[in-house]
Amino acid sequence: MMKTIPREAGIIYEFNKTNQPIATVASGSIIRIETYDCFKNQIDSEEKELTELDWNQINPATGPVYVENAEPGDVLKVTIEKIEIDSQGVMLVGPGLGVMGASIEQMEAKILPIVYDQVLFNELRIPINKMIGVIGVAPAGDGVNCGTPGAHGGNMDNKMVTEGATLYFPVAVQGALFGLGDFHAAMGDGEVSVSGVEVAGAATVTLEVLKGETIQQPILENEDSFTQIASAKTLDEAATLATELTINRIVERTGMPISEVTMLMSAVGQLEICQVVDPLVTVRFVVPKWLLTQMNVTLIG
Amino acid sequence: MMKTIPREAGIIYEFNKTNQPIATVASGSIIRIETYDCFKNQIDSEEKELTELDWNQINPATGPVYVENAEPGDVLKVTIEKIEIDSQGVMLVGPGLGVMGASIEQMEAKILPIVYDQVLFNELRIPINKMIGVIGVAPAGDGVNCGTPGAHGGNMDNKMVTEGATLYFPVAVQGALFGLGDFHAAMGDGEVSVSGVEVAGAATVTLEVLKGETIQQPILENEDSFTQIASAKTLDEAATLATELTINRIVERTGMPISEVTMLMSAVGQLEICQVVDPLVTVRFVVPKWLLTQMNVTLIG
């Protein structure tokens, strides 16, 4: 029977090597992890006084999960088998938050019922687009709060992190110390308001340790593509990092000249925005499998 | 019979109000405009000495075309009915060019045959993805060289500028002074090497003057979406500009509170990269028509 880790078992607000594991699993395990929304479910009605919101309880991730046999230098492969979401989401805007923060006069929350495959926004209907905002492992050095993305994963807010996707994280500490949270029922690239349709839920994931692979920032694989994710202080820096990591990796794995790989990625690779509103911003470089198959190469695995 | 403007009729290297028109057309006209590739077809073989390349002949646009009745403050609506491309493309990389410029040791060009709907790259086959890199009108003030994008359009290198798309440009001078060039047989978002699959060709476009609309930066419409395009010095600035223009425009046209429009755009709008390699970079904010239809609003028209 599949193991479920309830959110009451333990949450973290920081991916940190000193966190105590709430569960230990063998490599290859499938587990179901339950999560709070990014406000730790504090906003349960639009009348809630947002001034009372405890900002120390933002972006909880359920975890950490200790994965046996994961050693620094390995890769943790996380396949997202299923995402379940609650029947109610919430969005937030406020002064100083997100791209429009200078034009928003007061903090405002909106409760959004989720009925079947639609989010209800006033009389508007938005198809759900389930995704996981925060997912990652503990970094080697200081902890990183769960609102910030980085080489360890974290708050990447990448809409490609959805059912059927596989993520690869660089393992930095014994046991990897995996966690996830901050699901969205829908979110567009950019996440411009600072929130998606924030929702509690549960994710069923397979956790597997890969030996003999080295990566610097998370990689995502789905049916159509391999994607290099990268976070940095500015979009320009993140864009450069994601592009360089992708091209250098393909050069290393194929032996092709960097000039030709650069041309191919310019013609076929897609440089895309994940989010622009977290303390570091996140970009991805997407390479279609129809090209990689012809080149007889993968980004990982 | 449809009017064809051959590229020999005149090219510009700068969108400039002082350029002499090479043709004058009535609003509503359909015309076919022939173009050189972005190197003015100087690279016709891989053996070509790239040191001999005349960098003053880069990014020619065929034009300008004077559109009757176009006045400053109007909008020029340009529908791309058809894009024809030559049977051979070219890509270029070089030291200091594009995202990988620091890792590229010498300038190198590659000739790429285009056979039916595929670009041939060594033994690899890339599906064509025809688009127009440079398209725009003359700005009000100083001229802008055709390698740079801006409020007037220009070198936006937006892969959505393809058959079936409609562009809207702010008219800044009498007659609009429209021009286009720099076609790509294929290009990915980012255009990371500094070139797409550069190719000569011809575009059939309908040019129409719209009165009573005001826009600040180009807007694109296709079957699925309205898209606000914006160019700036950094991706972060361009991303903010594209998002603000979109949200403010929807607020003005619907009367909805900015808080709710911001939430909707965060849940459903897509902030995407056009290119990161020109003197200004370009971003787009894409809003799906399935949402705008429910809201009973368009971005323009």
GROMACS .gro file of N, CA and C in nm, chain B residues 142-217:
model
  228
  443ASP      N    1   1.394   6.064  -3.367
  443ASP     CA    2   1.507   6.015  -3.444
  443ASP      C    3   1.477   5.877  -3.503
  444GLY      N    4   1.546   5.844  -3.610
  444GLY     CA    5   1.531   5.712  -3.668
  444GLY      C    6   1.583   5.604  -3.574
  445VAL      N    7   1.535   5.482  -3.594
  445VAL     CA    8   1.583   5.366  -3.516
  445VAL      C    9   1.636   5.264  -3.617
  446ASN      N   10   1.759   5.219  -3.598
  446ASN     CA   11   1.814   5.125  -3.696
  446ASN      C   12   1.735   4.994  -3.694
  447CYS      N   13   1.737   4.925  -3.807
  447CYS     CA   14   1.649   4.809  -3.824
  447CYS      C   15   1.690   4.689  -3.739
  448GLY      N   16   1.802   4.697  -3.670
  448GLY     CA   17   1.842   4.589  -3.580
  448GLY      C   18   1.782   4.601  -3.441
  449THR      N   19   1.714   4.712  -3.415
  449THR     CA   20   1.665   4.742  -3.280
  449THR      C   21   1.512   4.745  -3.278
  450PRO      N   22   1.450   4.684  -3.178
  450PRO     CA   23   1.303   4.691  -3.167
  450PRO      C   24   1.261   4.812  -3.084
  451GLY      N   25   1.133   4.839  -3.082
  451GLY     CA   26   1.084   4.951  -3.001
  451GLY      C   27   0.934   4.967  -3.018
  452ALA      N   28   0.884   5.082  -2.973
  452ALA     CA   29   0.741   5.111  -2.981
  452ALA      C   30   0.693   5.110  -3.125
  453HIS      N   31   0.783   5.137  -3.219
  453HIS     CA   32   0.748   5.141  -3.361
  453HIS      C   33   0.751   5.001  -3.424
  454GLY      N   34   0.784   4.898  -3.347
  454GLY     CA   35   0.804   4.764  -3.403
  454GLY      C   36   0.952   4.740  -3.425
  455GLY      N   37   0.991   4.719  -3.550
  455GLY     CA   38   1.133   4.696  -3.580
  455GLY      C   39   1.172   4.552  -3.551
  456ASN      N   40   1.294   4.534  -3.503
  456ASN     CA   41   1.353   4.400  -3.490
  456ASN      C   42   1.303   4.325  -3.365
  457MET      N   43   1.173   4.299  -3.361
  457MET     CA   44   1.113   4.236  -3.242
  457MET      C   45   1.147   4.087  -3.233
  458ASP      N   46   1.176   4.024  -3.348
  458ASP     CA   47   1.211   3.881  -3.349
  458ASP      C   48   1.115   3.799  -3.262
  459ASN      N   49   0.988   3.815  -3.294
  459ASN     CA   50   0.879   3.749  -3.219
  459ASN      C   51   0.824   3.638  -3.307
  460LYS      N   52   0.837   3.514  -3.264
  460LYS     CA   53   0.799   3.404  -3.353
  460LYS      C   54   0.648   3.398  -3.379
  461MET      N   55   0.571   3.477  -3.302
  461MET     CA   56   0.427   3.483  -3.329
  461MET      C   57   0.395   3.570  -3.452
  462VAL      N   58   0.496   3.641  -3.504
  462VAL     CA   59   0.474   3.723  -3.625
  462VAL      C   60   0.484   3.631  -3.746
  463THR      N   61   0.376   3.563  -3.772
  463THR     CA   62   0.375   3.458  -3.873
  463THR      C   63   0.243   3.463  -3.952
  464GLU      N   64   0.228   3.371  -4.045
  464GLU     CA   65   0.105   3.371  -4.126
  464GLU      C   66  -0.019   3.366  -4.039
  465GLY      N   67  -0.115   3.450  -4.069
  465GLY     CA   68  -0.241   3.451  -3.996
  465GLY      C   69  -0.244   3.551  -3.881
  466ALA      N   70  -0.126   3.604  -3.844
  466ALA     CA   71  -0.121   3.701  -3.734
  466ALA      C   72  -0.153   3.842  -3.786
  467THR      N   73  -0.209   3.923  -3.698
  467THR     CA   74  -0.234   4.063  -3.728
  467THR      C   75  -0.156   4.146  -3.627
  468LEU      N   76  -0.080   4.244  -3.679
  468LEU     CA   77  -0.007   4.335  -3.590
  468LEU      C   78  -0.072   4.471  -3.593
  469TYR      N   79  -0.067   4.539  -3.479
  469TYR     CA   80  -0.117   4.676  -3.468
  469TYR      C   81   0.000   4.763  -3.423
  470PHE      N   82   0.031   4.867  -3.503
  470PHE     CA   83   0.141   4.958  -3.470
  470PHE      C   84   0.088   5.099  -3.446
  471PRO      N   85   0.148   5.171  -3.349
  471PRO     CA   86   0.112   5.312  -3.332
  471PRO      C   87   0.170   5.394  -3.448
  472VAL      N   88   0.085   5.465  -3.521
  472VAL     CA   89   0.133   5.549  -3.632
  472VAL      C   90   0.189   5.678  -3.572
  473ALA      N   91   0.313   5.713  -3.610
  473ALA     CA   92   0.378   5.832  -3.552
  473ALA      C   93   0.398   5.941  -3.657
  474VAL      N   94   0.396   5.902  -3.784
  474VAL     CA   95   0.417   6.003  -3.890
  474VAL      C   96   0.316   5.981  -4.002
  475GLN      N   97   0.292   6.087  -4.075
  475GLN     CA   98   0.205   6.085  -4.193
  475GLN      C   99   0.241   5.967  -4.284
  476GLY      N  100   0.144   5.884  -4.318
  476GLY     CA  101   0.169   5.774  -4.411
  476GLY      C  102   0.225   5.649  -4.345
  477ALA      N  103   0.254   5.657  -4.217
  477ALA     CA  104   0.304   5.545  -4.134
  477ALA      C  105   0.446   5.500  -4.172
  478LEU      N  106   0.477   5.495  -4.302
  478LEU     CA  107   0.610   5.452  -4.353
  478LEU      C  108   0.647   5.312  -4.303
  479PHE      N  109   0.571   5.217  -4.355
  479PHE     CA  110   0.580   5.077  -4.316
  479PHE      C  111   0.692   5.004  -4.391
  480GLY      N  112   0.760   4.912  -4.321
  480GLY     CA  113   0.860   4.829  -4.387
  480GLY      C  114   0.875   4.695  -4.317
  481LEU      N  115   0.933   4.597  -4.388
  481LEU     CA  116   0.958   4.466  -4.325
  481LEU      C  117   1.076   4.396  -4.390
  482GLY      N  118   1.132   4.300  -4.317
  482GLY     CA  119   1.245   4.220  -4.366
  482GLY      C  120   1.287   4.119  -4.261
  483ASP      N  121   1.407   4.060  -4.277
  483ASP     CA  122   1.464   3.972  -4.175
  483ASP      C  123   1.374   3.852  -4.144
  484PHE      N  124   1.338   3.776  -4.248
  484PHE     CA  125   1.255   3.657  -4.226
  484PHE      C  126   1.339   3.543  -4.169
  485HIS      N  127   1.273   3.456  -4.095
  485HIS     CA  128   1.337   3.334  -4.043
  485HIS      C  129   1.256   3.213  -4.088
  486ALA      N  130   1.326   3.111  -4.137
  486ALA     CA  131   1.258   2.984  -4.168
  486ALA      C  132   1.226   2.909  -4.040
  487ALA      N  133   1.304   2.936  -3.935
  487ALA     CA  134   1.278   2.880  -3.802
  487ALA      C  135   1.352   2.965  -3.700
  488MET      N  136   1.294   2.979  -3.582
  488MET     CA  137   1.361   3.049  -3.471
  488MET      C  138   1.290   3.009  -3.342
  489GLY      N  139   1.367   2.986  -3.237
  489GLY     CA  140   1.307   2.960  -3.106
  489GLY      C  141   1.299   3.088  -3.025
  490ASP      N  142   1.211   3.091  -2.925
  490ASP     CA  143   1.205   3.206  -2.835
  490ASP      C  144   1.343   3.231  -2.776
  491GLY      N  145   1.387   3.355  -2.779
  491GLY     CA  146   1.519   3.390  -2.729
  491GLY      C  147   1.614   3.426  -2.842
  492GLU      N  148   1.610   3.347  -2.949
  492GLU     CA  149   1.704   3.364  -3.063
  492GLU      C  150   1.846   3.370  -3.010
  493VAL      N  151   1.882   3.269  -2.926
  493VAL     CA  152   1.998   3.283  -2.839
  493VAL      C  153   2.133   3.298  -2.910
  494SER      N  154   2.145   3.247  -3.033
  494SER     CA  155   2.275   3.259  -3.102
  494SER      C  156   2.295   3.395  -3.164
  495VAL      N  157   2.190   3.474  -3.175
  495VAL     CA  158   2.181   3.605  -3.242
  495VAL      C  159   2.121   3.592  -3.380
  496SER      N  160   2.106   3.469  -3.432
  496SER     CA  161   2.037   3.454  -3.561
  496SER      C  162   1.937   3.341  -3.556
  497GLY      N  163   1.829   3.357  -3.631
  497GLY     CA  164   1.742   3.244  -3.662
  497GLY      C  165   1.796   3.180  -3.789
  498VAL      N  166   1.712   3.098  -3.854
  498VAL     CA  167   1.749   3.048  -3.986
  498VAL      C  168   1.712   3.160  -4.083
  499GLU      N  169   1.811   3.248  -4.109
  499GLU     CA  170   1.789   3.371  -4.185
  499GLU      C  171   1.762   3.338  -4.331
  500VAL      N  172   1.663   3.404  -4.388
  500VAL     CA  173   1.621   3.365  -4.522
  500VAL      C  174   1.555   3.484  -4.593
  501ALA      N  175   1.578   3.493  -4.724
  501ALA     CA  176   1.508   3.591  -4.805
  501ALA      C  177   1.366   3.540  -4.833
  502GLY      N  178   1.277   3.629  -4.876
  502GLY     CA  179   1.141   3.584  -4.900
  502GLY      C  180   1.049   3.693  -4.949
  503ALA      N  181   0.921   3.669  -4.929
  503ALA     CA  182   0.820   3.768  -4.964
  503ALA      C  183   0.702   3.752  -4.870
  504ALA      N  184   0.642   3.864  -4.831
  504ALA     CA  185   0.525   3.859  -4.744
  504ALA      C  186   0.408   3.929  -4.812
  505THR      N  187   0.294   3.865  -4.805
  505THR     CA  188   0.172   3.929  -4.853
  505THR      C  189   0.098   3.982  -4.731
  506VAL      N  190   0.076   4.114  -4.729
  506VAL     CA  191   0.015   4.176  -4.611
  506VAL      C  192  -0.100   4.267  -4.652
  507THR      N  193  -0.199   4.277  -4.564
  507THR     CA  194  -0.305   4.377  -4.580
  507THR      C  195  -0.274   4.491  -4.485
  508LEU      N  196  -0.274   4.614  -4.536
  508LEU     CA  197  -0.244   4.732  -4.455
  508LEU      C  198  -0.371   4.815  -4.440
  509GLU      N  199  -0.407   4.843  -4.315
  509GLU     CA  200  -0.532   4.916  -4.293
  509GLU      C  201  -0.511   5.018  -4.183
  510VAL      N  202  -0.564   5.138  -4.203
  510VAL     CA  203  -0.553   5.243  -4.102
  510VAL      C  204  -0.675   5.237  -4.011
  511LEU      N  205  -0.650   5.234  -3.878
  511LEU     CA  206  -0.759   5.239  -3.781
  511LEU      C  207  -0.758   5.376  -3.713
  512LYS      N  208  -0.874   5.441  -3.714
  512LYS     CA  209  -0.888   5.570  -3.646
  512LYS      C  210  -0.946   5.547  -3.506
  513GLY      N  211  -0.912   5.634  -3.415
  513GLY     CA  212  -0.977   5.630  -3.283
  513GLY      C  213  -0.926   5.523  -3.189
  514GLU      N  214  -0.811   5.463  -3.222
  514GLU     CA  215  -0.748   5.369  -3.129
  514GLU      C  216  -0.612   5.428  -3.092
  515THR      N  217  -0.568   5.410  -2.971
  515THR     CA  218  -0.435   5.457  -2.932
  515THR      C  219  -0.361   5.343  -2.864
  516ILE      N  220  -0.241   5.313  -2.913
  516ILE     CA  221  -0.158   5.213  -2.846
  516ILE      C  222  -0.017   5.268  -2.829
  517GLN      N  223   0.054   5.212  -2.732
  517GLN     CA  224   0.189   5.262  -2.703
  517GLN      C  225   0.298   5.175  -2.762
  518GLN      N  226   0.276   5.044  -2.761
  518GLN     CA  227   0.371   4.950  -2.818
  518GLN      C  228   0.289   4.853  -2.904
   0.00000   0.00000   0.00000
